[in-house]
Short mmCIF file of C-alpha atoms in Angstrom, two decimals:
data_model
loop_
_atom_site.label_atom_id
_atom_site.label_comp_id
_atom_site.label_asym_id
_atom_site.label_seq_id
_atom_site.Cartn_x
_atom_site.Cartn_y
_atom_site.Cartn_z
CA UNK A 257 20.55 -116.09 278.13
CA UNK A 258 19.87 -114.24 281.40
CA UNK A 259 17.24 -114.79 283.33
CA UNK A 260 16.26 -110.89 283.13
CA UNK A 261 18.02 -108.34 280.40
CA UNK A 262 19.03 -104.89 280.33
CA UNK A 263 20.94 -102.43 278.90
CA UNK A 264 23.43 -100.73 281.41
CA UNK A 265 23.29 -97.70 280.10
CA UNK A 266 24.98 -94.88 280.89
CA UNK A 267 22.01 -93.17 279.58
CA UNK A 268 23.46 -89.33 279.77
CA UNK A 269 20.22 -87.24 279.14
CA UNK A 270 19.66 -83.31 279.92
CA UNK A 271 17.43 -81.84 282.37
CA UNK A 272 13.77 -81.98 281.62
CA UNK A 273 14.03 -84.72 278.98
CA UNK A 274 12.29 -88.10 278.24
CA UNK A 275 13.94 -91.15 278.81
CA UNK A 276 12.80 -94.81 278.29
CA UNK A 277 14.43 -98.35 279.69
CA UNK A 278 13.46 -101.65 277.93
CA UNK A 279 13.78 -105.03 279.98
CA UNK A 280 13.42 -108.36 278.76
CA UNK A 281 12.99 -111.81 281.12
CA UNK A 282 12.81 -115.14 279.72
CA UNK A 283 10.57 -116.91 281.94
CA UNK A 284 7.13 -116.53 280.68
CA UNK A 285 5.59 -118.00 283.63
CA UNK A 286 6.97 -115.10 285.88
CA UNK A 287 4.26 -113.27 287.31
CA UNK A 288 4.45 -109.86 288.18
CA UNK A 289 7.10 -106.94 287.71
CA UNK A 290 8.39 -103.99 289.33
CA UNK A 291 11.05 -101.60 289.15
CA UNK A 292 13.45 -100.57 291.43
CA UNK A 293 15.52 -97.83 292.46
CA UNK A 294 19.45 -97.91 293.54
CA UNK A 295 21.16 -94.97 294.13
CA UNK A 296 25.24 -95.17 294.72
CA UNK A 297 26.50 -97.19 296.96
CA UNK A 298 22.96 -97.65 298.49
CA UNK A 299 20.24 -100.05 298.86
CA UNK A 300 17.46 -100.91 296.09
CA UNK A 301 14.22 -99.56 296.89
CA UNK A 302 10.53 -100.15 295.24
CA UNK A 303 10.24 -97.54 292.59
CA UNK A 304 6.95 -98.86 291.11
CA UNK A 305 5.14 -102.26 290.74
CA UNK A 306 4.11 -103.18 286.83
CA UNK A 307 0.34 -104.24 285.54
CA UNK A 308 -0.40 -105.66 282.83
CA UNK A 309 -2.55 -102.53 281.60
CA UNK A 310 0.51 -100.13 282.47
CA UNK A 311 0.22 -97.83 285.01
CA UNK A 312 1.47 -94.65 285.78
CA UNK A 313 2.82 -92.46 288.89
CA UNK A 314 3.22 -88.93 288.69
CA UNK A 315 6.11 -88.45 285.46
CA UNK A 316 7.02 -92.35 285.76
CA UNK A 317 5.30 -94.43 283.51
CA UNK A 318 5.82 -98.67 283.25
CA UNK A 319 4.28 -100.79 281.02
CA UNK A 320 4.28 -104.53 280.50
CA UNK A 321 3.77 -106.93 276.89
CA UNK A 322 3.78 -109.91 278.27
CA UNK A 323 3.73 -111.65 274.66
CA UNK A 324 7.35 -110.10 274.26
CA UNK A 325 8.34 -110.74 277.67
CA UNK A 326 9.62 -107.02 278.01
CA UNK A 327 9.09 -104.28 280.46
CA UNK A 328 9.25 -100.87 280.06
CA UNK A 329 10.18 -97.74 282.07
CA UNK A 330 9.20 -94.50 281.33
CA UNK A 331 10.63 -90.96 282.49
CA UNK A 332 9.52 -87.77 281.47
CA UNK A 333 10.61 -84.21 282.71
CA UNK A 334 13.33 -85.44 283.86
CA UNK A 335 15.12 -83.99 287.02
CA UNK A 336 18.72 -84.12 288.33
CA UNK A 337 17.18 -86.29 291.70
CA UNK A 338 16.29 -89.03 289.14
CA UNK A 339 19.76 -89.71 288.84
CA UNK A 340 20.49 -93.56 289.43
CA UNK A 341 20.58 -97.01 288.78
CA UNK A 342 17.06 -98.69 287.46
CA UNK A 343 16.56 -102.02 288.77
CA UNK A 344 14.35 -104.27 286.44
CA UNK A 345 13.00 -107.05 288.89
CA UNK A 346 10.85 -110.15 288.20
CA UNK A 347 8.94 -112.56 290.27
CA UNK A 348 9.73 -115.54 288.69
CA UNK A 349 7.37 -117.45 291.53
CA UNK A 350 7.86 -119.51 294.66
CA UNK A 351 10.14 -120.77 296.42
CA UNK A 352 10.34 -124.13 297.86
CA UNK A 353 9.19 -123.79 301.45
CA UNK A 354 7.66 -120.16 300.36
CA UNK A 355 8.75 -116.62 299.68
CA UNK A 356 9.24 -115.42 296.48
CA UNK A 357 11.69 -115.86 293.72
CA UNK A 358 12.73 -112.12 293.08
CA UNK A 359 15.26 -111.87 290.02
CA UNK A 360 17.15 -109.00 289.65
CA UNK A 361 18.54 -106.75 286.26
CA UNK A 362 21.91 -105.98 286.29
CA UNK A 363 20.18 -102.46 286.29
CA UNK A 364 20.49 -99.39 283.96
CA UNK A 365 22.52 -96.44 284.76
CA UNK A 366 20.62 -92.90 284.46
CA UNK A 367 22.66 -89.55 284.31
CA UNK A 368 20.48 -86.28 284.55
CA UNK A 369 22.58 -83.64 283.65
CA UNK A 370 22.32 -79.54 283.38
CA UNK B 82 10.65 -96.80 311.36
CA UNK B 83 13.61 -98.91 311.28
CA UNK B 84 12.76 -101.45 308.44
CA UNK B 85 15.22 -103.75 307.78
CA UNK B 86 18.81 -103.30 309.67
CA UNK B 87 21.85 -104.61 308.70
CA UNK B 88 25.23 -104.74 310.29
CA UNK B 89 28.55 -103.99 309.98
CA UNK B 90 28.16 -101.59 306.98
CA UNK B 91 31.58 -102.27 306.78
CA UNK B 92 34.40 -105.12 306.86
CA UNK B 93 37.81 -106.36 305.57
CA UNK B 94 38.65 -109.46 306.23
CA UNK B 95 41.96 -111.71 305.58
CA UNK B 96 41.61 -114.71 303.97
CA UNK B 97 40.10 -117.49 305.96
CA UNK B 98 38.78 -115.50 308.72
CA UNK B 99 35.06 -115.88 309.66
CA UNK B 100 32.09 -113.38 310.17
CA UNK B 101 28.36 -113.37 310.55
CA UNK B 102 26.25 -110.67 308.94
CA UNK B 103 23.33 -109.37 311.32
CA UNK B 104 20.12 -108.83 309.72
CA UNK B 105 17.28 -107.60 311.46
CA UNK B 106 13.30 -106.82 310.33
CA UNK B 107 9.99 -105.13 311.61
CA UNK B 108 7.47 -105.59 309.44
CA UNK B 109 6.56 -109.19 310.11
CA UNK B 110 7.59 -110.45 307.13
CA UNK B 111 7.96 -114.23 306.74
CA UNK B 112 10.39 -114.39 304.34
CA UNK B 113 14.28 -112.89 304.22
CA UNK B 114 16.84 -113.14 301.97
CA UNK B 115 20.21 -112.61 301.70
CA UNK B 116 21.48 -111.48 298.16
CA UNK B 117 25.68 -110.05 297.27
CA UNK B 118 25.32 -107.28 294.40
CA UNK B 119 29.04 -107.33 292.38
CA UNK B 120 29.38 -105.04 289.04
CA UNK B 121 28.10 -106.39 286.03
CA UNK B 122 26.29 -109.16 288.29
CA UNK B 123 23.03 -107.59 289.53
CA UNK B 124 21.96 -108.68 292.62
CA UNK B 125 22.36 -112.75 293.13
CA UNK B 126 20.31 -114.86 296.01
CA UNK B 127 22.77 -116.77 298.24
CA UNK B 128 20.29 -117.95 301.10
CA UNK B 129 16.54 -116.87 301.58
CA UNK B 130 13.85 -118.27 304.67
CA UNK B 131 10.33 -118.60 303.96
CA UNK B 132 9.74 -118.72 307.29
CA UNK B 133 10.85 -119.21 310.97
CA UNK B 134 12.56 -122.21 311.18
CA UNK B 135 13.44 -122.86 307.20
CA UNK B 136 16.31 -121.80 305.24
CA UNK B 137 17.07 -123.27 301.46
CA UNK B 138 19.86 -122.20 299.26
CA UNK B 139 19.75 -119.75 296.45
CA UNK B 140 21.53 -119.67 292.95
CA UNK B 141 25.03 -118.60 295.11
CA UNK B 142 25.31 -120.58 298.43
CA UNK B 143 28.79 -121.99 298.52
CA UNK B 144 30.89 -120.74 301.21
CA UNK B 145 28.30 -119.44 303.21
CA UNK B 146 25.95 -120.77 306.14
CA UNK B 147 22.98 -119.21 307.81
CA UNK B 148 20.14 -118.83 310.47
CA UNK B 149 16.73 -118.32 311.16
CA UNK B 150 17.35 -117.53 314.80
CA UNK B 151 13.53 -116.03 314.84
CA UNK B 152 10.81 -114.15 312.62
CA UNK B 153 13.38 -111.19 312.95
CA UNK B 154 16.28 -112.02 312.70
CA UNK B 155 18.55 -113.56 309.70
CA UNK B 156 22.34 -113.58 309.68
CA UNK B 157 24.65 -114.81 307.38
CA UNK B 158 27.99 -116.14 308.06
CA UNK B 159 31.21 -116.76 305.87
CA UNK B 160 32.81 -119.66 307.46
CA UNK B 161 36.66 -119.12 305.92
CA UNK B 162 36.36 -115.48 304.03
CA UNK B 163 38.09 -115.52 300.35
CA UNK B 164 38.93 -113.23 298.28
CA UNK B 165 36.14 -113.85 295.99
CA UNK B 166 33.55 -113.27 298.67
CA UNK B 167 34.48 -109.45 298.47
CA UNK B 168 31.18 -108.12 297.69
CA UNK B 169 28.47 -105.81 298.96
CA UNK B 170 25.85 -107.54 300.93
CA UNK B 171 22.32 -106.83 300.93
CA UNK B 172 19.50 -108.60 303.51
CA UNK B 173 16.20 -108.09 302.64
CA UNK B 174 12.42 -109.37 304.06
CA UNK B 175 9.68 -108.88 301.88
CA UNK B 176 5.39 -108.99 302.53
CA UNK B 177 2.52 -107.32 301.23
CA UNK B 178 2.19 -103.93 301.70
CA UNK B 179 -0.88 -101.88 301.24
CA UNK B 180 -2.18 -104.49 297.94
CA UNK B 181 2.00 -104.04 296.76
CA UNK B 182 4.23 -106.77 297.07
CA UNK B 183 7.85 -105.75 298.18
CA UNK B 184 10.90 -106.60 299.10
CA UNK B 185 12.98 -104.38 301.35
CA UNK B 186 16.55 -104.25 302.07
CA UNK B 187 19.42 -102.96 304.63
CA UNK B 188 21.50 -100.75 304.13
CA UNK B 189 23.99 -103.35 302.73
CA UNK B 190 27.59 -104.42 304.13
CA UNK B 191 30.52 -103.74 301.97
CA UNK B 192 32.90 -106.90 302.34
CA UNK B 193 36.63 -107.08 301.63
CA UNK B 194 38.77 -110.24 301.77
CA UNK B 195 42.31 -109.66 301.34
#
């Protein structure tokens, strides 16, 4: 089993619809969550970090159940810019020496279309 | 603000040729990693630094070497290129910023061995 799950998508939705990602990890010690950002051919970037009581920027929602080990990523309204590859990442904890253990999705593929 | 910087954004290499990968940060961050992204693979560790002066292997090390040469600066170098080391490479440091943990990257080097 991978270390951190999700579906690849493509997820072909039309403009100003609601669209939802699911991401599973198997570690149940990892401790915190976050979703990034890749569009084509260009590097990840921090889309939003996840809390355990969800939390919510502007028309992107995440939420976490850590019982099921699953994340969650939530797009409403959706707009042709949000076009892109969703990165599901998990901390699964230290490193020897230090840093942090950052495990990456394989990612999910969103198409915004007209 | 520069971030992290990354060079060549591009390469193609014959087979048992060497290169090192520049990587450059900022922010102060500690810790640096170097990570290849292929399709279908995510994003997988090969090297990472905790801090000046350490480096430890990740889940993808073989054929590759690398140095801490200070805080900033973290390059990667593939000894005799293969074929299978065509990738795209990503460098990234990663701190605490404004209560948000995050990782950031450069802009990535596509590699190809022939």
């Amino acid at each position: 089993r991978k270390e951190v799950e999700q579906d690849p998508g493509p997820f072909n939705v039309p403009e100003g619809a609601t669209v939802a990602f699911n991401c599973t990890y198997s570690n149940s010690a990892s401790q915190s969550f976050f979703w990034y950002r890749q569009d084509c051919r260009k590097e990840p970037k921090l889309l939003m970090s996840v809390y355990s009581s969800g939390n919510e920027d502007g028309r992107f929602t995440a939420q976490l159940n850590r019982a099921s080990q699953y994340i969650s990523l939530l797009i409403r309204d959706s707009k042709l810019s949000d076009s892109a590859t969703y990165l599901c990442v998990v901390n699964m904890g230290i490193l020897t020496g230090g840093g942090n253990k950052l495990t990456f999705g394989t990612g999910t593929q969103l198409k915004v279309e007209l | 603000n520069a971030g992290v910087t990354q060079t060549p954004k591009f390469q193609v290499l014959k087979t048992g040729q060497s290169m090192t990968l520049q990587c450059a940060q900022d922010m102060n961050h500690n810790s640096m990693y170097w990570y290849r992204q292929d399709p279908g693979m995510g994003l997988r560790l090969i090297y990472y630094s905790a801090s000046e002066g350490t480096t430890d292997k990740g889940e993808v090390p073989n054929g590759y070497n690398v140095s801490r040469l200070n805080k900033r600066e973290f390059s990667l170098r593939l000894e005799s290129a293969a074929p299978s080391q065509t990738s795209v490479y990503f460098c990234a440091s990663s701190g605490w910023t404004g209560g948000t943990y995050e990782a950031f990257f450069g802009q990535g080097t596509r590699l190809t061995v022939v």
